[in-house]
GROMACS .gro file of C-alpha atoms in nm:
model
  221
    1MET     CA    1 -17.413  -2.261   2.037
    2THR     CA    2 -17.091  -2.062   2.056
    3LYS     CA    3 -17.259  -1.758   1.901
    4ILE     CA    4 -17.540  -1.777   2.156
    5VAL     CA    5 -17.291  -1.784   2.446
    6GLY     CA    6 -17.109  -1.485   2.299
    7LEU     CA    7 -17.431  -1.289   2.271
    8VAL     CA    8 -17.524  -1.372   2.629
    9ILE     CA    9 -17.185  -1.247   2.755
   10LEU     CA   10 -17.212  -0.928   2.549
   11LEU     CA   11 -17.562  -0.866   2.677
   12ALA     CA   12 -17.448  -0.917   3.036
   13VAL     CA   13 -17.165  -0.665   2.987
   14LEU     CA   14 -17.400  -0.412   2.832
   15LEU     CA   15 -17.649  -0.454   3.111
   16SER     CA   16 -17.371  -0.411   3.369
   17ASP     CA   17 -17.246  -0.096   3.201
   18PHE     CA   18 -17.600   0.033   3.179
   19SER     CA   19 -17.656  -0.036   3.547
   20LEU     CA   20 -17.333   0.144   3.641
   21ALA     CA   21 -17.427   0.438   3.420
   22GLN     CA   22 -17.765   0.458   3.589
   23GLU     CA   23 -17.602   0.460   3.936
   24GLU     CA   24 -17.351   0.721   3.820
   25ASN     CA   25 -17.628   0.947   3.692
   26ARG     CA   26 -17.831   0.893   4.008
   27PHE     CA   27 -17.541   1.010   4.225
   28ILE     CA   28 -17.478   1.309   3.999
   29LEU     CA   29 -17.843   1.415   4.006
   30LYS     CA   30 -17.855   1.381   4.384
   31GLY     CA   31 -17.536   1.583   4.410
   32ASN     CA   32 -17.687   1.852   4.190
   33GLU     CA   33 -17.993   1.878   4.414
   34LEU     CA   34 -17.772   1.917   4.723
   35TYR     CA   35 -17.555   2.173   4.542
   36LYS     CA   36 -17.859   2.387   4.464
   37LYS     CA   37 -17.946   2.379   4.834
   38GLU     CA   38 -17.590   2.502   4.906
   39LYS     CA   39 -17.506   2.176   5.083
   40TYR     CA   40 -17.171   2.162   4.911
   41ALA     CA   41 -17.003   1.907   5.138
   42ASP     CA   42 -17.293   1.664   5.088
   43ALA     CA   43 -17.290   1.727   4.715
   44GLU     CA   44 -16.919   1.646   4.712
   45VAL     CA   45 -16.991   1.305   4.864
   46GLU     CA   46 -17.241   1.222   4.589
   47TYR     CA   47 -17.010   1.334   4.308
   48ARG     CA   48 -16.732   1.119   4.449
   49LYS     CA   49 -16.970   0.822   4.455
   50ALA     CA   50 -17.040   0.885   4.087
   51LEU     CA   51 -16.666   0.883   4.018
   52GLU     CA   52 -16.633   0.553   4.200
   53LYS     CA   53 -16.877   0.408   3.949
   54ASN     CA   54 -16.701   0.574   3.658
   55ARG     CA   55 -16.359   0.730   3.708
   56LYS     CA   56 -16.380   0.887   3.363
   57SER     CA   57 -16.704   1.070   3.435
   58GLU     CA   58 -16.623   1.424   3.322
   59THR     CA   59 -16.958   1.554   3.444
   60ALA     CA   60 -16.899   1.423   3.796
   61ALA     CA   61 -16.543   1.564   3.799
   62TYR     CA   62 -16.658   1.907   3.677
   63ASN     CA   63 -16.942   1.925   3.929
   64LEU     CA   64 -16.708   1.807   4.204
   65SER     CA   65 -16.469   2.091   4.122
   66ASN     CA   66 -16.756   2.337   4.169
   67ALA     CA   67 -16.848   2.183   4.505
   68LEU     CA   68 -16.485   2.206   4.618
   69TYR     CA   69 -16.466   2.568   4.503
   70ARG     CA   70 -16.771   2.655   4.709
   71GLN     CA   71 -16.597   2.505   5.010
   72LYS     CA   72 -16.295   2.728   4.944
   73ARG     CA   73 -16.077   2.429   4.862
   74TYR     CA   74 -15.931   2.606   4.564
   75LYS     CA   75 -15.620   2.394   4.506
   76GLU     CA   76 -15.824   2.073   4.486
   77ALA     CA   77 -16.072   2.237   4.252
   78HIS     CA   78 -15.790   2.367   4.033
   79ALA     CA   79 -15.632   2.020   4.010
   80LEU     CA   80 -15.957   1.871   3.876
   81LEU     CA   81 -16.010   2.154   3.629
   82ASP     CA   82 -15.653   2.128   3.507
   83THR     CA   83 -15.711   1.760   3.425
   84LEU     CA   84 -16.040   1.832   3.250
   85GLY     CA   85 -15.881   2.111   3.047
   86LYS     CA   86 -15.640   1.863   2.890
   87LEU     CA   87 -15.922   1.638   2.763
   88LYS     CA   88 -16.091   1.671   2.427
   89LYS     CA   89 -16.384   1.897   2.493
   90SER     CA   90 -16.596   2.140   2.294
   91GLU     CA   91 -16.482   2.502   2.273
   92SER     CA   92 -16.767   2.612   2.498
   93GLU     CA   93 -16.682   2.350   2.761
   94LYS     CA   94 -16.314   2.438   2.757
   95SER     CA   95 -16.403   2.805   2.802
   96LYS     CA   96 -16.608   2.724   3.112
   97ILE     CA   97 -16.329   2.506   3.252
   98TYR     CA   98 -16.066   2.779   3.213
   99HIS     CA   99 -16.306   3.042   3.345
  100ASN     CA  100 -16.352   2.841   3.664
  101MET     CA  101 -15.980   2.780   3.682
  102GLY     CA  102 -15.927   3.155   3.666
  103ASN     CA  103 -16.169   3.193   3.956
  104THR     CA  104 -15.970   2.952   4.174
  105PHE     CA  105 -15.652   3.150   4.111
  106LEU     CA  106 -15.836   3.477   4.171
  107GLN     CA  107 -15.951   3.361   4.514
  108GLU     CA  108 -15.592   3.272   4.604
  109LYS     CA  109 -15.475   3.618   4.485
  110ALA     CA  110 -15.260   3.449   4.221
  111TYR     CA  111 -15.354   3.721   3.975
  112GLU     CA  112 -15.102   3.645   3.703
  113GLN     CA  113 -15.225   3.284   3.678
  114SER     CA  114 -15.588   3.393   3.684
  115ILE     CA  115 -15.523   3.635   3.397
  116GLU     CA  116 -15.373   3.357   3.187
  117ALA     CA  117 -15.670   3.130   3.261
  118TYR     CA  118 -15.926   3.397   3.162
  119LYS     CA  119 -15.734   3.462   2.841
  120LYS     CA  120 -15.760   3.091   2.758
  121ALA     CA  121 -16.132   3.101   2.834
  122LEU     CA  122 -16.176   3.388   2.588
  123LYS     CA  123 -15.962   3.211   2.334
  124HIS     CA  124 -16.208   2.921   2.330
  125ASP     CA  125 -16.511   3.150   2.345
  126SER     CA  126 -16.460   3.514   2.253
  127LYS     CA  127 -16.817   3.594   2.360
  128ALA     CA  128 -16.763   3.484   2.722
  129GLU     CA  129 -16.841   3.819   2.883
  130ASP     CA  130 -16.799   3.686   3.237
  131SER     CA  131 -16.444   3.585   3.154
  132ARG     CA  132 -16.379   3.925   2.994
  133TYR     CA  133 -16.506   4.106   3.303
  134ASN     CA  134 -16.304   3.885   3.539
  135LEU     CA  135 -15.995   3.935   3.324
  136SER     CA  136 -16.024   4.312   3.361
  137TYR     CA  137 -16.080   4.276   3.734
  138ALA     CA  138 -15.777   4.046   3.777
  139MET     CA  139 -15.555   4.289   3.584
  140LYS     CA  140 -15.655   4.574   3.816
  141LYS     CA  141 -15.592   4.361   4.123
  142LEU     CA  142 -15.250   4.261   3.989
  143GLN     CA  143 -15.158   4.628   3.941
  144GLN     CA  144 -15.268   4.708   4.298
  145GLN     CA  145 -15.074   4.410   4.432
  146GLN     CA  146 -14.757   4.522   4.254
  147GLN     CA  147 -14.794   4.877   4.385
  148GLN     CA  148 -14.841   4.751   4.740
  149GLN     CA  149 -14.536   4.530   4.710
  150GLU     CA  150 -14.328   4.824   4.587
  151GLN     CA  151 -14.450   5.045   4.873
  152LYS     CA  152 -14.374   4.771   5.123
  153LYS     CA  153 -14.026   4.731   4.978
  154GLN     CA  154 -13.961   5.106   5.008
  155GLN     CA  155 -14.087   5.111   5.368
  156GLN     CA  156 -13.861   4.821   5.461
  157GLN     CA  157 -13.563   5.000   5.306
  158GLN     CA  158 -13.645   5.319   5.496
  159GLN     CA  159 -13.675   5.122   5.821
  160GLN     CA  160 -13.339   4.957   5.760
  161ASP     CA  161 -13.174   5.293   5.688
  162GLN     CA  162 -13.329   5.444   6.002
  163GLN     CA  163 -13.215   5.148   6.212
  164LYS     CA  164 -12.859   5.183   6.083
  165LYS     CA  165 -12.864   5.553   6.166
  166GLU     CA  166 -12.991   5.489   6.520
  167ASN     CA  167 -12.736   5.214   6.577
  168LYS     CA  168 -12.458   5.448   6.465
  169GLN     CA  169 -12.576   5.721   6.703
  170GLN     CA  170 -12.592   5.479   6.995
  171GLN     CA  171 -12.234   5.357   6.950
  172PRO     CA  172 -11.991   5.489   7.223
  173PRO     CA  173 -11.707   5.718   7.109
  174LYS     CA  174 -11.409   5.526   6.991
  175GLN     CA  175 -11.131   5.500   7.251
  176PRO     CA  176 -10.768   5.513   7.144
  177ASP     CA  177 -10.598   5.179   7.169
  178GLU     CA  178 -10.289   5.123   7.384
  179LYS     CA  179 -10.045   5.187   7.102
  180GLN     CA  180 -10.213   5.516   7.015
  181GLN     CA  181 -10.202   5.615   7.383
  182ILE     CA  182  -9.826   5.541   7.403
  183ASP     CA  183  -9.757   5.744   7.092
  184LYS     CA  184  -9.949   6.038   7.241
  185ASN     CA  185  -9.751   6.020   7.565
  186GLN     CA  186  -9.425   6.013   7.375
  187ALA     CA  187  -9.531   6.313   7.174
  188ASP     CA  188  -9.620   6.503   7.493
  189GLN     CA  189  -9.279   6.422   7.645
  190MET     CA  190  -9.099   6.538   7.332
  191LEU     CA  191  -9.300   6.860   7.334
  192ASP     CA  192  -9.212   6.923   7.700
  193ALA     CA  193  -8.844   6.862   7.625
  194LEU     CA  194  -8.851   7.107   7.336
  195ASN     CA  195  -9.021   7.367   7.553
  196ARG     CA  196  -8.754   7.327   7.823
  197ASN     CA  197  -8.474   7.353   7.568
  198GLU     CA  198  -8.629   7.663   7.423
  199LYS     CA  199  -8.653   7.827   7.769
  200GLU     CA  200  -8.291   7.747   7.850
  201LEU     CA  201  -8.180   7.884   7.514
  202ARG     CA  202  -8.371   8.205   7.580
  203LYS     CA  203  -8.202   8.246   7.920
  204LYS     CA  204  -7.858   8.205   7.767
  205ASN     CA  205  -7.934   8.458   7.496
  206THR     CA  206  -8.059   8.707   7.755
  207LYS     CA  207  -7.740   8.677   7.965
  208GLN     CA  208  -7.523   8.715   7.658
  209LYS     CA  209  -7.702   9.032   7.553
  210GLY     CA  210  -7.653   9.176   7.904
  211LYS     CA  211  -7.278   9.134   7.893
  212GLU     CA  212  -7.248   9.297   7.555
  213GLY     CA  213  -7.423   9.615   7.684
  214VAL     CA  214  -7.163   9.694   7.959
  215PRO     CA  215  -6.841   9.881   7.851
  216ALA     CA  216  -6.521   9.694   7.900
  217SER     CA  217  -6.307   9.817   8.191
  218GLY     CA  218  -5.975   9.989   8.086
  219LYS     CA  219  -5.700  10.233   8.182
  220ASP     CA  220  -5.773  10.602   8.247
  221TRP     CA  221  -5.635  10.836   7.980
   0.00000   0.00000   0.00000
């Protein structure tokens, strides 16, 4: 009797799991049909329903990441792909996951991260020509980005130098402070005094020379 009850319970569990699996697959298939029609938001809804039935559904998660990517929700797509990449998958599946991850980074112009993702894709599948092509493209875009950043940096430096030059030209001439003005006045007064002394000394010398030129008066011989 106990064995019969156990079998009944096991059968019920299996039937329940089977029913859930059927619902999961039904939602995934419906999502796929909507995805092909480019109804990505509707496809997303169906894939999420599949995940509600089975949170571990890797197929639903992968397809959901594609639907999010098509809606330009790259960060959400990347988060799902990052989780899938850490699971035990075949080499081919891992290559596809990292390829798509590289695409999300590429769209966000995060070229260094996209390059690393494409390299991982090629590591898991060396024949992945799409990943090889995208890797080359990302490397070129990174080089262009770096050149633009360097040019922008140089332009900013030139603008700063020009602004400093203009500010310097616009500054009013420096006025002497009060102490400097007093020192200048004192110097002028001293110069005037020296000039006066020099004139007086010249007058005295002139008079003295005049007296020496006249013969001294004396007796007649």
